Coordinates of C-alpha atoms in Angstrom, one line a residue:
M207 CA 111.4 113.3 15.9
K208 CA 112.7 116.8 16.7
R209 CA 112.3 119.1 13.7
S210 CA 115.2 121.3 12.6
N211 CA 115.3 125.1 12.9
L212 CA 115.1 125.3 9.1
W213 CA 111.9 123.3 9.0
L214 CA 110.3 125.5 11.7
F215 CA 111.3 128.6 9.9
L216 CA 109.9 127.4 6.6
E217 CA 106.8 126.2 8.2
S218 CA 106.2 129.5 10.0
E219 CA 106.9 131.5 6.8
L220 CA 105.0 129.5 4.2
L221 CA 102.3 127.5 5.8
T222 CA 100.3 130.3 7.6
N223 CA 97.2 131.4 5.8
S224 CA 98.1 135.1 6.5
T225 CA 101.3 134.8 4.4
F226 CA 99.5 134.2 1.1
A227 CA 96.0 133.3 -0.2
D228 CA 97.0 131.8 -3.5
I229 CA 100.1 130.7 -5.4
S230 CA 99.7 133.6 -7.8
D231 CA 100.4 135.9 -4.9
V232 CA 103.7 134.4 -4.1
A233 CA 106.9 135.9 -5.6
H234 CA 109.0 133.6 -7.7
H235 CA 111.8 133.2 -5.2
K236 CA 109.3 132.5 -2.5
Y237 CA 107.7 129.8 -4.7
Q238 CA 111.1 128.2 -5.0
V239 CA 111.4 128.2 -1.2
L240 CA 107.9 126.6 -1.1
E241 CA 109.0 123.8 -3.4
E242 CA 112.1 123.2 -1.3
C243 CA 110.0 123.0 1.8
L244 CA 107.5 120.6 0.2
F245 CA 110.2 118.4 -1.1
Y246 CA 111.9 118.4 2.3
K247 CA 108.6 117.3 3.9
L248 CA 108.0 114.5 1.3
T249 CA 111.6 113.3 1.9
K250 CA 111.0 113.0 5.6
D251 CA 107.7 111.2 5.1
A252 CA 109.3 108.7 2.7
D253 CA 112.1 108.0 5.2
Q254 CA 109.5 107.2 7.8
M255 CA 107.4 105.1 5.4
Q256 CA 110.2 102.9 4.1
G257 CA 112.4 103.0 7.3
K258 CA 115.5 104.1 5.6
S259 CA 117.4 107.4 5.2
N260 CA 117.2 109.1 1.8
A261 CA 114.6 106.5 0.7
L262 CA 113.1 109.0 -1.8
M263 CA 116.4 109.1 -3.6
L264 CA 117.6 105.5 -3.2
L265 CA 114.5 103.2 -3.2
P266 CA 111.8 102.6 -5.8
P267 CA 108.2 103.6 -4.9
T268 CA 107.1 100.1 -4.0
V269 CA 109.0 97.4 -2.1
A270 CA 106.5 94.6 -1.7
A271 CA 107.1 91.3 -3.5
G272 CA 105.3 90.9 -6.7
E273 CA 104.6 94.6 -7.2
I274 CA 105.5 96.3 -10.5
L275 CA 106.0 99.9 -11.6
D276 CA 104.1 100.9 -14.8
V277 CA 106.2 103.3 -16.9
Q278 CA 104.2 105.0 -19.6
V279 CA 105.9 106.2 -22.8
L280 CA 103.9 109.4 -23.7
H281 CA 106.0 110.8 -26.5
A282 CA 109.2 110.2 -28.4
G283 CA 111.4 112.3 -30.6
V284 CA 114.7 112.5 -32.5
R285 CA 116.8 115.6 -32.6
Q286 CA 120.1 114.6 -34.3
M287 CA 121.5 111.8 -36.4
W288 CA 125.0 111.3 -37.7
M289 CA 127.1 108.3 -38.8
V290 CA 130.1 107.3 -36.7
G291 CA 133.0 109.4 -37.8
E292 CA 130.9 112.1 -39.4
Q293 CA 132.4 115.5 -38.4
D294 CA 129.7 117.8 -39.7
Y295 CA 126.1 117.9 -40.5
I296 CA 126.7 119.8 -43.8
D297 CA 126.4 117.7 -46.9
T298 CA 129.9 118.1 -48.4
A299 CA 132.0 115.6 -50.4
A300 CA 134.9 115.8 -47.9
C301 CA 132.5 115.1 -45.0
Y302 CA 130.9 112.3 -46.9
L303 CA 134.2 110.6 -47.7
D304 CA 135.1 110.7 -44.0
V305 CA 131.8 109.0 -43.2
L306 CA 132.4 106.3 -45.8
Q307 CA 135.7 105.5 -44.3
N308 CA 134.0 104.8 -41.0
E309 CA 130.8 103.3 -42.3
V310 CA 132.3 99.8 -41.9
F311 CA 131.1 99.9 -38.3
K312 CA 127.5 100.3 -39.5
E313 CA 126.6 102.5 -36.5
M314 CA 124.5 105.6 -36.3
N315 CA 124.6 108.1 -33.5
I316 CA 121.0 109.0 -32.5
N317 CA 120.2 111.8 -30.2
G318 CA 116.6 112.0 -29.0
Y319 CA 114.3 111.7 -26.0
L320 CA 111.4 109.8 -24.5
K321 CA 108.7 111.5 -22.4
L322 CA 107.9 109.0 -19.5
S323 CA 105.5 108.9 -16.7
W324 CA 105.1 106.7 -13.6
K325 CA 103.4 106.7 -10.2
D326 CA 105.3 107.4 -7.0
R327 CA 103.0 107.2 -3.9
R328 CA 105.6 108.9 -1.8
L329 CA 105.1 112.2 -3.7
R330 CA 101.5 112.9 -2.6
W331 CA 100.4 116.0 -0.7
D332 CA 97.3 118.1 0.1
P333 CA 97.1 120.9 -2.5
S334 CA 94.8 122.9 -0.2
E335 CA 97.5 123.0 2.4
W336 CA 100.4 123.7 0.1
K337 CA 98.6 125.9 -2.4
T338 CA 100.2 124.1 -5.4
D339 CA 99.5 120.9 -7.2
T340 CA 102.8 120.6 -9.0
L341 CA 106.4 120.2 -7.9
T342 CA 109.5 120.6 -10.0
I343 CA 112.4 118.3 -9.1
K344 CA 115.5 120.4 -9.5
S345 CA 117.8 117.5 -10.0
F346 CA 117.0 113.9 -10.9
G347 CA 119.7 112.8 -8.4
R348 CA 117.3 113.8 -5.6
L349 CA 114.6 111.4 -6.7
W350 CA 114.6 107.7 -7.6
V351 CA 114.1 107.2 -11.3
P352 CA 113.8 104.0 -13.4
D353 CA 117.3 102.8 -14.3
I354 CA 116.8 102.8 -18.1
N355 CA 119.9 102.4 -20.2
S356 CA 121.0 101.0 -23.5
D357 CA 121.4 97.2 -23.6
K358 CA 125.0 97.9 -24.6
H359 CA 125.6 100.7 -22.1
Q360 CA 128.5 99.0 -20.3
T361 CA 130.6 97.9 -23.2
G362 CA 133.8 99.6 -24.0
Q363 CA 132.9 100.6 -27.6
Q364 CA 129.7 102.2 -26.4
S365 CA 131.5 104.7 -24.0
S366 CA 130.0 107.6 -25.9
D367 CA 126.4 106.5 -25.1
Y368 CA 124.5 108.4 -22.4
V369 CA 121.0 108.3 -20.9
T370 CA 119.8 110.8 -18.4
F371 CA 116.6 112.2 -17.0
Q372 CA 115.6 115.9 -17.4
S373 CA 112.7 118.1 -16.6
L374 CA 111.3 116.0 -13.8
S375 CA 108.1 117.1 -12.2
T376 CA 105.2 115.6 -10.2
N377 CA 101.7 116.5 -9.2
N378 CA 100.0 116.1 -5.9
N379 CA 98.7 112.6 -6.8
G380 CA 102.3 111.3 -7.2
N381 CA 102.2 111.2 -11.0
V382 CA 105.9 111.8 -12.0
T383 CA 106.8 112.9 -15.6
G384 CA 110.2 113.4 -17.0
R385 CA 112.1 113.5 -20.3
L386 CA 114.6 110.7 -20.8
E387 CA 117.4 112.2 -23.0
F388 CA 119.6 109.7 -24.8
R389 CA 122.5 109.6 -27.3
I390 CA 123.0 106.0 -28.5
Q391 CA 125.2 104.4 -31.1
A392 CA 122.6 102.3 -32.9
H393 CA 123.5 99.3 -35.1
C394 CA 122.3 99.7 -38.7
E395 CA 121.3 97.5 -41.5
I396 CA 122.3 99.3 -44.7
D397 CA 120.5 99.1 -48.1
Y398 CA 122.8 100.4 -50.8
T399 CA 120.4 99.9 -53.6
E400 CA 119.8 103.6 -54.0
Y401 CA 123.4 104.6 -53.3
P402 CA 124.4 107.4 -52.7
S403 CA 120.9 107.9 -51.3
D404 CA 121.3 104.7 -49.3
I405 CA 118.8 103.7 -46.7
K406 CA 119.8 102.8 -43.1
H407 CA 117.6 100.9 -40.7
C408 CA 119.0 101.6 -37.2
C409 CA 117.7 100.1 -33.9
F410 CA 118.7 100.0 -30.3
N411 CA 117.1 98.8 -27.1
L412 CA 116.4 100.7 -23.8
Q413 CA 115.9 98.5 -20.7
S414 CA 116.3 98.3 -17.0
T415 CA 119.3 96.5 -15.5
L416 CA 118.6 96.4 -11.8
Y417 CA 114.8 96.2 -11.9
K418 CA 114.2 94.0 -14.9
R419 CA 110.9 92.5 -13.9
Y420 CA 109.8 95.3 -11.7
I421 CA 109.6 98.0 -14.5
K422 CA 106.9 97.4 -17.1
F423 CA 106.6 99.7 -20.1
Y424 CA 103.3 100.9 -21.6
L425 CA 103.0 102.9 -24.9
E426 CA 100.3 105.5 -25.3
N427 CA 99.1 107.3 -28.3
E428 CA 96.0 109.3 -29.2
D429 CA 93.9 106.2 -29.3
G430 CA 95.1 104.9 -25.9
Y431 CA 97.5 102.1 -25.1
C432 CA 99.3 100.3 -27.9
L433 CA 102.2 97.9 -28.5
R434 CA 104.0 100.2 -30.9
L435 CA 104.3 104.0 -31.1
E436 CA 104.6 105.1 -34.7
H437 CA 106.3 108.2 -36.2
L438 CA 108.7 109.8 -33.7
D439 CA 108.7 113.5 -33.5
I440 CA 111.3 114.9 -35.9
S441 CA 110.3 118.5 -35.9
Q442 CA 113.6 119.5 -34.2
L443 CA 115.7 117.2 -36.3
K444 CA 118.9 118.8 -37.7
T445 CA 120.7 116.4 -40.0
N446 CA 121.4 115.5 -43.6
W447 CA 119.2 112.3 -43.2
H448 CA 115.6 112.1 -44.2
I449 CA 113.5 110.0 -41.7
E450 CA 111.2 107.7 -43.7
N451 CA 109.9 105.7 -40.8
S452 CA 110.4 105.4 -37.1
W453 CA 108.8 103.8 -34.1
V454 CA 109.1 102.7 -30.5
K455 CA 108.0 99.1 -29.8
K456 CA 107.6 97.2 -26.6
S457 CA 109.5 93.9 -26.5
T458 CA 111.2 91.6 -24.1
Q459 CA 114.8 91.4 -23.0
E460 CA 117.1 88.8 -24.5
G461 CA 117.2 85.8 -22.2
D462 CA 114.3 86.9 -20.0
N463 CA 110.9 87.0 -21.6
K464 CA 109.4 88.4 -18.4
A465 CA 111.5 91.6 -18.5
D466 CA 110.4 94.4 -20.7
S467 CA 112.5 96.6 -23.0
L468 CA 111.9 99.3 -25.5
E469 CA 113.1 98.9 -29.1
V470 CA 113.6 102.3 -30.8
C471 CA 114.1 102.1 -34.6
V472 CA 114.7 104.7 -37.3
T473 CA 114.7 104.2 -41.0
A474 CA 116.6 107.1 -42.7
R475 CA 117.7 107.9 -46.2
R476 CA 120.8 109.9 -46.8
R477 CA 120.3 113.3 -48.5
S478 CA 123.5 113.8 -50.6
T479 CA 122.6 115.9 -53.6
T480 CA 126.1 117.1 -54.3
L481 CA 127.6 113.6 -54.3
A482 CA 124.8 112.3 -56.5
V483 CA 125.5 115.0 -59.0
E484 CA 129.3 114.3 -58.9
L485 CA 128.7 110.6 -59.6
T486 CA 126.0 110.8 -62.2
L487 CA 127.0 113.9 -64.3
P488 CA 130.2 112.4 -65.9
V489 CA 128.5 109.2 -66.9
L490 CA 125.5 111.1 -68.3
I491 CA 127.8 113.2 -70.4
S492 CA 129.6 110.1 -71.7
A493 CA 126.2 108.5 -72.4
L494 CA 125.2 111.6 -74.4
L495 CA 128.3 111.4 -76.4
L496 CA 127.6 107.7 -77.2
L497 CA 124.1 108.5 -78.4
I498 CA 125.0 111.4 -80.6
A499 CA 128.2 109.8 -82.0
P500 CA 126.4 108.7 -85.3
F501 CA 125.6 112.3 -86.0
F502 CA 129.3 113.3 -86.2
G503 CA 129.5 111.9 -89.8
K504 CA 132.2 109.6 -90.9
F505 CA 133.2 106.3 -89.4
D506 CA 136.6 107.5 -88.1
Q507 CA 134.9 110.5 -86.4
Q508 CA 132.3 108.2 -84.7
I509 CA 135.0 105.9 -83.5
K510 CA 137.0 108.8 -81.9
V511 CA 133.9 110.1 -80.2
K512 CA 133.0 106.7 -78.8
M513 CA 136.6 106.1 -77.6
F514 CA 136.5 109.4 -75.8
A515 CA 133.2 108.5 -74.2
L516 CA 134.7 105.2 -73.1
L517 CA 137.7 107.0 -71.5
L518 CA 135.4 109.3 -69.7
Q519 CA 133.4 106.4 -68.4
F520 CA 136.5 104.7 -67.0
M521 CA 137.6 107.9 -65.3
S522 CA 134.1 108.3 -63.8
F523 CA 134.0 104.7 -62.6
Q524 CA 137.4 105.2 -60.9
F525 CA 136.1 108.3 -59.2
M526 CA 133.0 106.5 -58.0
A527 CA 135.2 103.6 -56.7
D528 CA 137.0 106.1 -54.4
K529 CA 133.6 106.9 -52.8
T530 CA 132.8 103.3 -52.1
P531 CA 132.8 102.0 -48.5
Q532 CA 136.0 100.2 -47.6
L533 CA 134.4 96.8 -47.5
G534 CA 132.1 97.3 -50.5
F535 CA 128.4 97.0 -50.6
G536 CA 128.1 93.3 -49.5
S537 CA 125.5 91.4 -51.5
T538 CA 123.8 94.5 -52.6
V539 CA 124.6 96.0 -56.0
P540 CA 123.7 99.7 -56.2
K541 CA 121.6 100.9 -59.1
I542 CA 124.3 103.5 -60.0
Y543 CA 126.8 100.6 -60.4
V544 CA 124.4 98.7 -62.6
F545 CA 123.9 101.9 -64.6
Y546 CA 127.6 102.4 -65.0
A547 CA 128.2 98.8 -66.1
F548 CA 125.3 99.0 -68.5
T549 CA 126.5 102.2 -70.1
L550 CA 130.1 100.8 -70.3
A551 CA 128.8 97.6 -72.0
V552 CA 126.7 99.5 -74.5
T553 CA 129.6 101.8 -75.4
V554 CA 132.0 98.9 -75.9
I555 CA 129.5 97.0 -78.1
S556 CA 128.7 100.1 -80.1
L557 CA 132.4 100.8 -80.6
I558 CA 133.1 97.3 -81.7
V559 CA 130.2 97.3 -84.2
T560 CA 131.3 100.6 -85.7
V561 CA 135.0 99.5 -86.0
L562 CA 133.9 96.2 -87.7
I563 CA 131.6 98.0 -90.2
A564 CA 134.3 100.6 -90.9
A565 CA 136.8 97.8 -91.6
M566 CA 134.4 96.0 -93.9
S567 CA 133.7 99.2 -95.8
R568 CA 137.3 99.6 -96.8
I569 CA 137.4 96.3 -98.7
K570 CA 137.4 96.7 -102.5
R571 CA 134.6 94.8 -104.0
K572 CA 134.0 94.1 -107.7
V573 CA 130.6 92.4 -107.4
P574 CA 127.8 94.9 -106.8
P575 CA 125.2 94.3 -104.1
A576 CA 121.7 93.2 -105.0
H577 CA 119.6 96.1 -106.2
R578 CA 117.0 95.8 -103.5
F579 CA 119.7 96.2 -100.9
T580 CA 121.0 99.3 -102.6
L581 CA 117.5 100.8 -102.6
L582 CA 116.9 99.9 -99.0
A583 CA 120.2 101.4 -97.9
S584 CA 119.4 104.6 -99.8
V585 CA 116.0 104.8 -98.0
L586 CA 117.6 104.2 -94.6
N587 CA 120.4 106.7 -95.1
A588 CA 117.9 109.3 -96.3
N589 CA 115.5 108.9 -93.3
L590 CA 117.7 108.0 -90.3
C591 CA 119.7 111.3 -90.7
C592 CA 122.8 109.7 -89.1
G593 CA 126.3 109.5 -90.4
S594 CA 127.2 109.2 -94.1
E595 CA 130.3 108.4 -96.0
E596 CA 131.8 110.1 -99.1
D597 CA 131.9 108.0 -102.2
P598 CA 135.3 106.5 -102.8
V599 CA 137.4 108.1 -105.5
T600 CA 137.9 105.8 -108.6
D601 CA 140.1 106.2 -111.7
G602 CA 137.2 105.5 -114.0
T603 CA 139.1 102.7 -115.8
S604 CA 137.1 99.9 -114.2
S605 CA 133.4 99.5 -114.7
K606 CA 133.3 96.7 -112.1
D607 CA 134.2 98.8 -109.1
A608 CA 131.1 98.6 -106.8
S609 CA 132.8 100.1 -103.6
A610 CA 130.4 103.1 -103.6
D611 CA 127.3 100.9 -103.5
W612 CA 128.8 98.7 -100.7
L613 CA 129.8 101.8 -98.7
Q614 CA 126.3 103.0 -98.7
I615 CA 125.1 99.6 -97.5
H616 CA 127.7 99.7 -94.7
A617 CA 126.7 103.2 -93.7
A618 CA 123.0 102.1 -93.6
I619 CA 124.0 99.1 -91.4
N620 CA 125.9 101.4 -89.0
N621 CA 123.0 103.9 -88.9
L622 CA 120.5 101.1 -88.2
A623 CA 122.8 99.7 -85.4
S624 CA 123.1 103.2 -83.9
C625 CA 119.3 103.6 -83.8
I626 CA 119.0 100.2 -82.1
T627 CA 121.7 101.1 -79.6
M628 CA 119.8 104.3 -78.7
V629 CA 116.5 102.5 -78.2
V630 CA 118.1 99.7 -76.1
Y631 CA 120.1 102.2 -74.0
V632 CA 117.1 104.4 -73.2
I633 CA 114.9 101.5 -72.3
G634 CA 117.6 99.9 -70.2
A635 CA 118.3 103.1 -68.4
I636 CA 114.6 103.6 -67.6
V637 CA 114.4 100.0 -66.3
I638 CA 117.5 100.4 -64.1
V639 CA 116.4 103.8 -62.6
F640 CA 112.8 102.9 -62.0

């Protein structure tokens, strides 16, 4: 085959020992010319080896029946994560509301990379002749690379997905390394138990479409080959999600157990401090009012405080309902909802008890209570330090008016009920939270 004038020029300029002694003596622009010359030579050799033009770009390294290509996964990382519909990475209530309105799709955009390596026998050369043992591929379109894509890459709703190779390079032994950049809409299983710090377990698959059984994946860590690569690199992660667990696992393609695929999974917890404060602060204030209501004194004052706490709880619950995903939480009941319901129930029961005791205390009674009950009520009222009632005003004409004694007993019952309410509420809140 007759060589072109360009090849003759490059060969005369770069392959004579008088031109340079070592690669360190070659200027940067001359080194780029050297790489172009080397790639041109490898392209010509590949065309002759495989009997087809542009074989290095169009054909895989091996063509014999039964041969496979081992693709090693050396490293994996995640750079960005955001829910479908999320407009910003800043943790704000407006942004969060927009995410909740789109969270019905249960999809997370994941932007990351895989560092891959494979053998290409066509990319071998003599380093003593070319004075270099590495070659940078300027564009992955000039070299055949494994066709690794998302398993949903061709569906209409996945049009925003992309997978592309970058930073391709090879050494003189034909060992090719490259970084597979991806942005995939991964399907997520959502655990709302800790809402608004909910947990999302998101997974997607990467696989070959044209060479299903030809490409075999191998995962490699510090201990050697493995079936699962734990803990993806998140040092460059910029998001309002906290990665709790992540891995890359080798699996088989659906419908073909002889075809390999890579399952990439990320378990992330939402970091939404501002929204958590917005949801919990009002109900905590109302709970505080419920607990300190007995210290306001008279029955009517306690009733007013508890009714205000109840109103505040209803308003807080309505505010939280506006933050709920459109289709709810499924079969999961978030802890914060249980806490709201528990606080509301305790407030209603406490209010009813206080109203009933206040109503009974207004009844005029002629028969005095048993003396032991009067003494017990006095001891309770003196030690519980809760609300107390003023003795009723009498005209002094009747010696059988025992309303004052009964009032002290009713006050003691209310104080005792308030103390029980405090203990039950604190214990219940601890159980719910932890």
